[in-house]
mmCIF file with all atom_site columns, N, CA and C in Angstrom:
data_model
loop_
_atom_site.group_PDB
_atom_site.id
_atom_site.type_symbol
_atom_site.label_atom_id
_atom_site.label_alt_id
_atom_site.label_comp_id
_atom_site.label_asym_id
_atom_site.label_entity_id
_atom_site.label_seq_id
_atom_site.pdbx_PDB_ins_code
_atom_site.Cartn_x
_atom_site.Cartn_y
_atom_site.Cartn_z
_atom_site.occupancy
_atom_site.B_iso_or_equiv
_atom_site.pdbx_formal_charge
_atom_site.auth_seq_id
_atom_site.auth_comp_id
_atom_site.auth_asym_id
_atom_site.auth_atom_id
_atom_site.pdbx_PDB_model_num
ATOM 1   N N  . UNK E 1 1  ? -4.229 17.547 -11.321 1.00 48.00 ? 1  UNK E N  1
ATOM 2   C CA . UNK E 1 1  ? -4.065 17.219 -9.927  1.00 48.00 ? 1  UNK E CA 1
ATOM 3   C C  . UNK E 1 1  ? -4.853 15.961 -9.564  1.00 48.00 ? 1  UNK E C  1
ATOM 4   N N  . UNK E 1 2  ? -5.901 15.664 -10.277 1.00 56.00 ? 2  UNK E N  1
ATOM 5   C CA . UNK E 1 2  ? -6.706 14.508 -9.943  1.00 56.00 ? 2  UNK E CA 1
ATOM 6   C C  . UNK E 1 2  ? -6.200 13.222 -10.582 1.00 56.00 ? 2  UNK E C  1
ATOM 7   N N  . UNK E 1 3  ? -5.106 13.293 -11.335 1.00 62.00 ? 3  UNK E N  1
ATOM 8   C CA . UNK E 1 3  ? -4.563 12.088 -11.940 1.00 62.00 ? 3  UNK E CA 1
ATOM 9   C C  . UNK E 1 3  ? -3.958 11.201 -10.858 1.00 62.00 ? 3  UNK E C  1
ATOM 10  N N  . UNK E 1 4  ? -4.472 10.008 -10.728 1.00 64.00 ? 4  UNK E N  1
ATOM 11  C CA . UNK E 1 4  ? -3.941 9.062  -9.750  1.00 64.00 ? 4  UNK E CA 1
ATOM 12  C C  . UNK E 1 4  ? -2.889 8.175  -10.381 1.00 64.00 ? 4  UNK E C  1
ATOM 13  N N  . UNK E 1 5  ? -2.536 7.125  -9.680  1.00 64.00 ? 5  UNK E N  1
ATOM 14  C CA . UNK E 1 5  ? -1.581 6.172  -10.206 1.00 64.00 ? 5  UNK E CA 1
ATOM 15  C C  . UNK E 1 5  ? -2.230 5.391  -11.340 1.00 64.00 ? 5  UNK E C  1
ATOM 16  N N  . UNK E 1 6  ? -1.460 5.110  -12.382 1.00 65.00 ? 6  UNK E N  1
ATOM 17  C CA . UNK E 1 6  ? -1.944 4.461  -13.583 1.00 65.00 ? 6  UNK E CA 1
ATOM 18  C C  . UNK E 1 6  ? -1.405 3.031  -13.652 1.00 65.00 ? 6  UNK E C  1
ATOM 19  N N  . UNK E 1 7  ? -1.989 2.177  -14.481 1.00 73.00 ? 7  UNK E N  1
ATOM 20  C CA . UNK E 1 7  ? -1.420 0.844  -14.676 1.00 73.00 ? 7  UNK E CA 1
ATOM 21  C C  . UNK E 1 7  ? 0.018  0.965  -15.198 1.00 73.00 ? 7  UNK E C  1
ATOM 22  N N  . UNK E 1 8  ? 0.871  0.076  -14.773 1.00 75.00 ? 8  UNK E N  1
ATOM 23  C CA . UNK E 1 8  ? 2.279  0.125  -15.179 1.00 75.00 ? 8  UNK E CA 1
ATOM 24  C C  . UNK E 1 8  ? 3.158  0.499  -14.009 1.00 75.00 ? 8  UNK E C  1
ATOM 25  N N  . UNK E 1 9  ? 4.262  1.175  -14.311 1.00 82.00 ? 9  UNK E N  1
ATOM 26  C CA . UNK E 1 9  ? 5.213  1.559  -13.261 1.00 82.00 ? 9  UNK E CA 1
ATOM 27  C C  . UNK E 1 9  ? 4.794  2.864  -12.608 1.00 82.00 ? 9  UNK E C  1
ATOM 28  N N  . UNK E 1 10 ? 4.767  2.866  -11.289 1.00 86.00 ? 10 UNK E N  1
ATOM 29  C CA . UNK E 1 10 ? 4.417  4.047  -10.506 1.00 86.00 ? 10 UNK E CA 1
ATOM 30  C C  . UNK E 1 10 ? 5.437  4.211  -9.395  1.00 86.00 ? 10 UNK E C  1
ATOM 31  N N  . UNK E 1 11 ? 5.656  5.453  -9.002  1.00 90.00 ? 11 UNK E N  1
ATOM 32  C CA . UNK E 1 11 ? 6.540  5.750  -7.884  1.00 90.00 ? 11 UNK E CA 1
ATOM 33  C C  . UNK E 1 11 ? 5.813  6.669  -6.920  1.00 90.00 ? 11 UNK E C  1
ATOM 34  N N  . UNK E 1 12 ? 6.017  6.448  -5.642  1.00 92.00 ? 12 UNK E N  1
ATOM 35  C CA . UNK E 1 12 ? 5.524  7.358  -4.614  1.00 92.00 ? 12 UNK E CA 1
ATOM 36  C C  . UNK E 1 12 ? 6.639  7.557  -3.605  1.00 92.00 ? 12 UNK E C  1
ATOM 37  N N  . UNK E 1 13 ? 6.691  8.738  -3.016  1.00 95.00 ? 13 UNK E N  1
ATOM 38  C CA . UNK E 1 13 ? 7.652  8.999  -1.962  1.00 95.00 ? 13 UNK E CA 1
ATOM 39  C C  . UNK E 1 13 ? 7.060  9.986  -0.982  1.00 95.00 ? 13 UNK E C  1
ATOM 40  N N  . UNK E 1 14 ? 7.601  9.949  0.238   1.00 97.00 ? 14 UNK E N  1
ATOM 41  C CA . UNK E 1 14 ? 7.053  10.726 1.345   1.00 97.00 ? 14 UNK E CA 1
ATOM 42  C C  . UNK E 1 14 ? 8.185  11.185 2.254   1.00 97.00 ? 14 UNK E C  1
ATOM 43  N N  . UNK E 1 15 ? 8.038  12.391 2.776   1.00 97.00 ? 15 UNK E N  1
ATOM 44  C CA . UNK E 1 15 ? 8.995  12.944 3.732   1.00 97.00 ? 15 UNK E CA 1
ATOM 45  C C  . UNK E 1 15 ? 8.202  13.591 4.865   1.00 97.00 ? 15 UNK E C  1
ATOM 46  N N  . UNK E 1 16 ? 8.554  13.264 6.097   1.00 97.00 ? 16 UNK E N  1
ATOM 47  C CA . UNK E 1 16 ? 7.905  13.845 7.266   1.00 97.00 ? 16 UNK E CA 1
ATOM 48  C C  . UNK E 1 16 ? 8.991  14.358 8.198   1.00 97.00 ? 16 UNK E C  1
ATOM 49  N N  . UNK E 1 17 ? 8.890  15.616 8.561   1.00 97.00 ? 17 UNK E N  1
ATOM 50  C CA . UNK E 1 17 ? 9.843  16.237 9.478   1.00 97.00 ? 17 UNK E CA 1
ATOM 51  C C  . UNK E 1 17 ? 9.065  16.770 10.677  1.00 97.00 ? 17 UNK E C  1
ATOM 52  N N  . UNK E 1 18 ? 9.452  16.340 11.866  1.00 97.00 ? 18 UNK E N  1
ATOM 53  C CA . UNK E 1 18 ? 8.827  16.810 13.102  1.00 97.00 ? 18 UNK E CA 1
ATOM 54  C C  . UNK E 1 18 ? 9.922  17.392 13.982  1.00 97.00 ? 18 UNK E C  1
ATOM 55  N N  . UNK E 1 19 ? 9.667  18.578 14.524  1.00 97.00 ? 19 UNK E N  1
ATOM 56  C CA . UNK E 1 19 ? 10.695 19.264 15.313  1.00 97.00 ? 19 UNK E CA 1
ATOM 57  C C  . UNK E 1 19 ? 10.048 20.038 16.447  1.00 97.00 ? 19 UNK E C  1
ATOM 58  N N  . UNK E 1 20 ? 10.625 19.934 17.641  1.00 97.00 ? 20 UNK E N  1
ATOM 59  C CA . UNK E 1 20 ? 10.235 20.792 18.754  1.00 97.00 ? 20 UNK E CA 1
ATOM 60  C C  . UNK E 1 20 ? 11.028 22.079 18.647  1.00 97.00 ? 20 UNK E C  1
ATOM 61  N N  . UNK E 1 21 ? 10.348 23.182 18.415  1.00 95.00 ? 21 UNK E N  1
ATOM 62  C CA . UNK E 1 21 ? 11.031 24.470 18.306  1.00 95.00 ? 21 UNK E CA 1
ATOM 63  C C  . UNK E 1 21 ? 11.343 25.036 19.682  1.00 95.00 ? 21 UNK E C  1
ATOM 64  N N  . UNK E 1 22 ? 10.369 24.965 20.564  1.00 95.00 ? 22 UNK E N  1
ATOM 65  C CA . UNK E 1 22 ? 10.537 25.382 21.957  1.00 95.00 ? 22 UNK E CA 1
ATOM 66  C C  . UNK E 1 22 ? 9.745  24.400 22.812  1.00 95.00 ? 22 UNK E C  1
ATOM 67  N N  . UNK E 1 23 ? 9.689  24.665 24.099  1.00 93.00 ? 23 UNK E N  1
ATOM 68  C CA . UNK E 1 23 ? 8.900  23.813 24.985  1.00 93.00 ? 23 UNK E CA 1
ATOM 69  C C  . UNK E 1 23 ? 7.414  23.884 24.634  1.00 93.00 ? 23 UNK E C  1
ATOM 70  N N  . UNK E 1 24 ? 6.986  24.966 24.006  1.00 95.00 ? 24 UNK E N  1
ATOM 71  C CA . UNK E 1 24 ? 5.570  25.196 23.731  1.00 95.00 ? 24 UNK E CA 1
ATOM 72  C C  . UNK E 1 24 ? 5.213  25.180 22.243  1.00 95.00 ? 24 UNK E C  1
ATOM 73  N N  . UNK E 1 25 ? 6.190  25.025 21.354  1.00 97.00 ? 25 UNK E N  1
ATOM 74  C CA . UNK E 1 25 ? 5.927  25.048 19.909  1.00 97.00 ? 25 UNK E CA 1
ATOM 75  C C  . UNK E 1 25 ? 6.512  23.818 19.232  1.00 97.00 ? 25 UNK E C  1
ATOM 76  N N  . UNK E 1 26 ? 5.696  23.161 18.399  1.00 97.00 ? 26 UNK E N  1
ATOM 77  C CA . UNK E 1 26 ? 6.129  22.050 17.553  1.00 97.00 ? 26 UNK E CA 1
ATOM 78  C C  . UNK E 1 26 ? 5.824  22.404 16.108  1.00 97.00 ? 26 UNK E C  1
ATOM 79  N N  . UNK E 1 27 ? 6.639  21.907 15.183  1.00 98.00 ? 27 UNK E N  1
ATOM 80  C CA . UNK E 1 27 ? 6.367  22.089 13.764  1.00 98.00 ? 27 UNK E CA 1
ATOM 81  C C  . UNK E 1 27 ? 6.419  20.734 13.083  1.00 98.00 ? 27 UNK E C  1
ATOM 82  N N  . UNK E 1 28 ? 5.481  20.503 12.176  1.00 98.00 ? 28 UNK E N  1
ATOM 83  C CA . UNK E 1 28 ? 5.426  19.296 11.360  1.00 98.00 ? 28 UNK E CA 1
ATOM 84  C C  . UNK E 1 28 ? 5.400  19.715 9.897   1.00 98.00 ? 28 UNK E C  1
ATOM 85  N N  . UNK E 1 29 ? 6.273  19.133 9.099   1.00 98.00 ? 29 UNK E N  1
ATOM 86  C CA . UNK E 1 29 ? 6.298  19.375 7.654   1.00 98.00 ? 29 UNK E CA 1
ATOM 87  C C  . UNK E 1 29 ? 6.106  18.026 6.976   1.00 98.00 ? 29 UNK E C  1
ATOM 88  N N  . UNK E 1 30 ? 5.112  17.941 6.107   1.00 98.00 ? 30 UNK E N  1
ATOM 89  C CA . UNK E 1 30 ? 4.768  16.695 5.436   1.00 98.00 ? 30 UNK E CA 1
ATOM 90  C C  . UNK E 1 30 ? 4.795  16.931 3.929   1.00 98.00 ? 30 UNK E C  1
ATOM 91  N N  . UNK E 1 31 ? 5.538  16.100 3.195   1.00 97.00 ? 31 UNK E N  1
ATOM 92  C CA . UNK E 1 31 ? 5.637  16.198 1.739   1.00 97.00 ? 31 UNK E CA 1
ATOM 93  C C  . UNK E 1 31 ? 5.379  14.826 1.138   1.00 97.00 ? 31 UNK E C  1
ATOM 94  N N  . UNK E 1 32 ? 4.539  14.759 0.116   1.00 96.00 ? 32 UNK E N  1
ATOM 95  C CA . UNK E 1 32 ? 4.257  13.522 -0.598  1.00 96.00 ? 32 UNK E CA 1
ATOM 96  C C  . UNK E 1 32 ? 4.276  13.804 -2.093  1.00 96.00 ? 32 UNK E C  1
ATOM 97  N N  . UNK E 1 33 ? 4.700  12.809 -2.878  1.00 93.00 ? 33 UNK E N  1
ATOM 98  C CA . UNK E 1 33 ? 4.702  12.956 -4.326  1.00 93.00 ? 33 UNK E CA 1
ATOM 99  C C  . UNK E 1 33 ? 4.418  11.604 -4.956  1.00 93.00 ? 33 UNK E C  1
ATOM 100 N N  . UNK E 1 34 ? 3.907  11.662 -6.171  1.00 90.00 ? 34 UNK E N  1
ATOM 101 C CA . UNK E 1 34 ? 3.666  10.442 -6.931  1.00 90.00 ? 34 UNK E CA 1
ATOM 102 C C  . UNK E 1 34 ? 3.901  10.716 -8.413  1.00 90.00 ? 34 UNK E C  1
ATOM 103 N N  . UNK E 1 35 ? 4.307  9.663  -9.111  1.00 88.00 ? 35 UNK E N  1
ATOM 104 C CA . UNK E 1 35 ? 4.593  9.770  -10.539 1.00 88.00 ? 35 UNK E CA 1
ATOM 105 C C  . UNK E 1 35 ? 4.257  8.450  -11.195 1.00 88.00 ? 35 UNK E C  1
ATOM 106 N N  . UNK E 1 36 ? 3.605  8.519  -12.343 1.00 85.00 ? 36 UNK E N  1
ATOM 107 C CA . UNK E 1 36 ? 3.368  7.325  -13.154 1.00 85.00 ? 36 UNK E CA 1
ATOM 108 C C  . UNK E 1 36 ? 4.066  7.531  -14.496 1.00 85.00 ? 36 UNK E C  1
ATOM 109 N N  . UNK E 1 37 ? 4.090  6.488  -15.307 1.00 83.00 ? 37 UNK E N  1
ATOM 110 C CA . UNK E 1 37 ? 4.777  6.565  -16.595 1.00 83.00 ? 37 UNK E CA 1
ATOM 111 C C  . UNK E 1 37 ? 4.172  7.617  -17.515 1.00 83.00 ? 37 UNK E C  1
ATOM 112 N N  . UNK E 1 38 ? 2.875  7.838  -17.404 1.00 82.00 ? 38 UNK E N  1
ATOM 113 C CA . UNK E 1 38 ? 2.177  8.702  -18.359 1.00 82.00 ? 38 UNK E CA 1
ATOM 114 C C  . UNK E 1 38 ? 1.862  10.094 -17.834 1.00 82.00 ? 38 UNK E C  1
ATOM 115 N N  . UNK E 1 39 ? 2.138  10.380 -16.570 1.00 83.00 ? 39 UNK E N  1
ATOM 116 C CA . UNK E 1 39 ? 1.789  11.699 -16.032 1.00 83.00 ? 39 UNK E CA 1
ATOM 117 C C  . UNK E 1 39 ? 3.013  12.370 -15.409 1.00 83.00 ? 39 UNK E C  1
ATOM 118 N N  . UNK E 1 40 ? 2.907  13.651 -15.236 1.00 87.00 ? 40 UNK E N  1
ATOM 119 C CA . UNK E 1 40 ? 3.966  14.400 -14.570 1.00 87.00 ? 40 UNK E CA 1
ATOM 120 C C  . UNK E 1 40 ? 3.911  14.121 -13.071 1.00 87.00 ? 40 UNK E C  1
ATOM 121 N N  . UNK E 1 41 ? 4.970  14.507 -12.373 1.00 89.00 ? 41 UNK E N  1
ATOM 122 C CA . UNK E 1 41 ? 5.024  14.332 -10.929 1.00 89.00 ? 41 UNK E CA 1
ATOM 123 C C  . UNK E 1 41 ? 4.002  15.251 -10.264 1.00 89.00 ? 41 UNK E C  1
ATOM 124 N N  . UNK E 1 42 ? 3.274  14.704 -9.302  1.00 90.00 ? 42 UNK E N  1
ATOM 125 C CA . UNK E 1 42 ? 2.289  15.464 -8.540  1.00 90.00 ? 42 UNK E CA 1
ATOM 126 C C  . UNK E 1 42 ? 2.827  15.610 -7.123  1.00 90.00 ? 42 UNK E C  1
ATOM 127 N N  . UNK E 1 43 ? 2.956  16.851 -6.654  1.00 94.00 ? 43 UNK E N  1
ATOM 128 C CA . UNK E 1 43 ? 3.520  17.155 -5.340  1.00 94.00 ? 43 UNK E CA 1
ATOM 129 C C  . UNK E 1 43 ? 2.415  17.643 -4.407  1.00 94.00 ? 43 UNK E C  1
ATOM 130 N N  . UNK E 1 44 ? 2.428  17.172 -3.174  1.00 95.00 ? 44 UNK E N  1
ATOM 131 C CA . UNK E 1 44 ? 1.508  17.628 -2.124  1.00 95.00 ? 44 UNK E CA 1
ATOM 132 C C  . UNK E 1 44 ? 2.314  17.873 -0.863  1.00 95.00 ? 44 UNK E C  1
ATOM 133 N N  . UNK E 1 45 ? 1.914  18.879 -0.101  1.00 97.00 ? 45 UNK E N  1
ATOM 134 C CA . UNK E 1 45 ? 2.607  19.128 1.154   1.00 97.00 ? 45 UNK E CA 1
ATOM 135 C C  . UNK E 1 45 ? 1.781  19.985 2.079   1.00 97.00 ? 45 UNK E C  1
ATOM 136 N N  . UNK E 1 46 ? 2.169  19.949 3.350   1.00 97.00 ? 46 UNK E N  1
ATOM 137 C CA . UNK E 1 46 ? 1.538  20.834 4.313   1.00 97.00 ? 46 UNK E CA 1
ATOM 138 C C  . UNK E 1 46 ? 2.497  21.087 5.468   1.00 97.00 ? 46 UNK E C  1
ATOM 139 N N  . UNK E 1 47 ? 2.250  22.175 6.155   1.00 98.00 ? 47 UNK E N  1
ATOM 140 C CA . UNK E 1 47 ? 3.038  22.573 7.319   1.00 98.00 ? 47 UNK E CA 1
ATOM 141 C C  . UNK E 1 47 ? 2.060  22.821 8.462   1.00 98.00 ? 47 UNK E C  1
ATOM 142 N N  . UNK E 1 48 ? 2.412  22.324 9.639   1.00 97.00 ? 48 UNK E N  1
ATOM 143 C CA . UNK E 1 48 ? 1.561  22.504 10.811  1.00 97.00 ? 48 UNK E CA 1
ATOM 144 C C  . UNK E 1 48 ? 2.428  23.047 11.940  1.00 97.00 ? 48 UNK E C  1
ATOM 145 N N  . UNK E 1 49 ? 2.016  24.141 12.522  1.00 97.00 ? 49 UNK E N  1
ATOM 146 C CA . UNK E 1 49 ? 2.671  24.711 13.695  1.00 97.00 ? 49 UNK E CA 1
ATOM 147 C C  . UNK E 1 49 ? 1.704  24.553 14.870  1.00 97.00 ? 49 UNK E C  1
ATOM 148 N N  . UNK E 1 50 ? 2.158  23.923 15.925  1.00 97.00 ? 50 UNK E N  1
ATOM 149 C CA . UNK E 1 50 ? 1.292  23.612 17.061  1.00 97.00 ? 50 UNK E CA 1
ATOM 150 C C  . UNK E 1 50 ? 1.827  24.325 18.300  1.00 97.00 ? 50 UNK E C  1
ATOM 151 N N  . UNK E 1 51 ? 0.929  25.033 18.985  1.00 97.00 ? 51 UNK E N  1
ATOM 152 C CA . UNK E 1 51 ? 1.284  25.745 20.229  1.00 97.00 ? 51 UNK E CA 1
ATOM 153 C C  . UNK E 1 51 ? 0.558  25.091 21.400  1.00 97.00 ? 51 UNK E C  1
ATOM 154 N N  . UNK E 1 52 ? 1.296  24.870 22.471  1.00 94.00 ? 52 UNK E N  1
ATOM 155 C CA . UNK E 1 52 ? 0.733  24.301 23.697  1.00 94.00 ? 52 UNK E CA 1
ATOM 156 C C  . UNK E 1 52 ? 0.654  25.401 24.753  1.00 94.00 ? 52 UNK E C  1
ATOM 157 N N  . UNK E 1 53 ? -0.528 25.591 25.307  1.00 90.00 ? 53 UNK E N  1
ATOM 158 C CA . UNK E 1 53 ? -0.681 26.593 26.375  1.00 90.00 ? 53 UNK E CA 1
ATOM 159 C C  . UNK E 1 53 ? -1.763 26.193 27.324  1.00 90.00 ? 53 UNK E C  1
#
């Protein structure tokens, strides 16, 4: 998991989804990944549910 980008060819990609579920609830989904020539793909993500009151 601690392998970062290496010299040579590297790829990174990101996806962010934000949605209002109701007037009082929002959801955020964040996904990131990276890959270098010498390492496997590393995936990171998180989900946030926000309530307003």
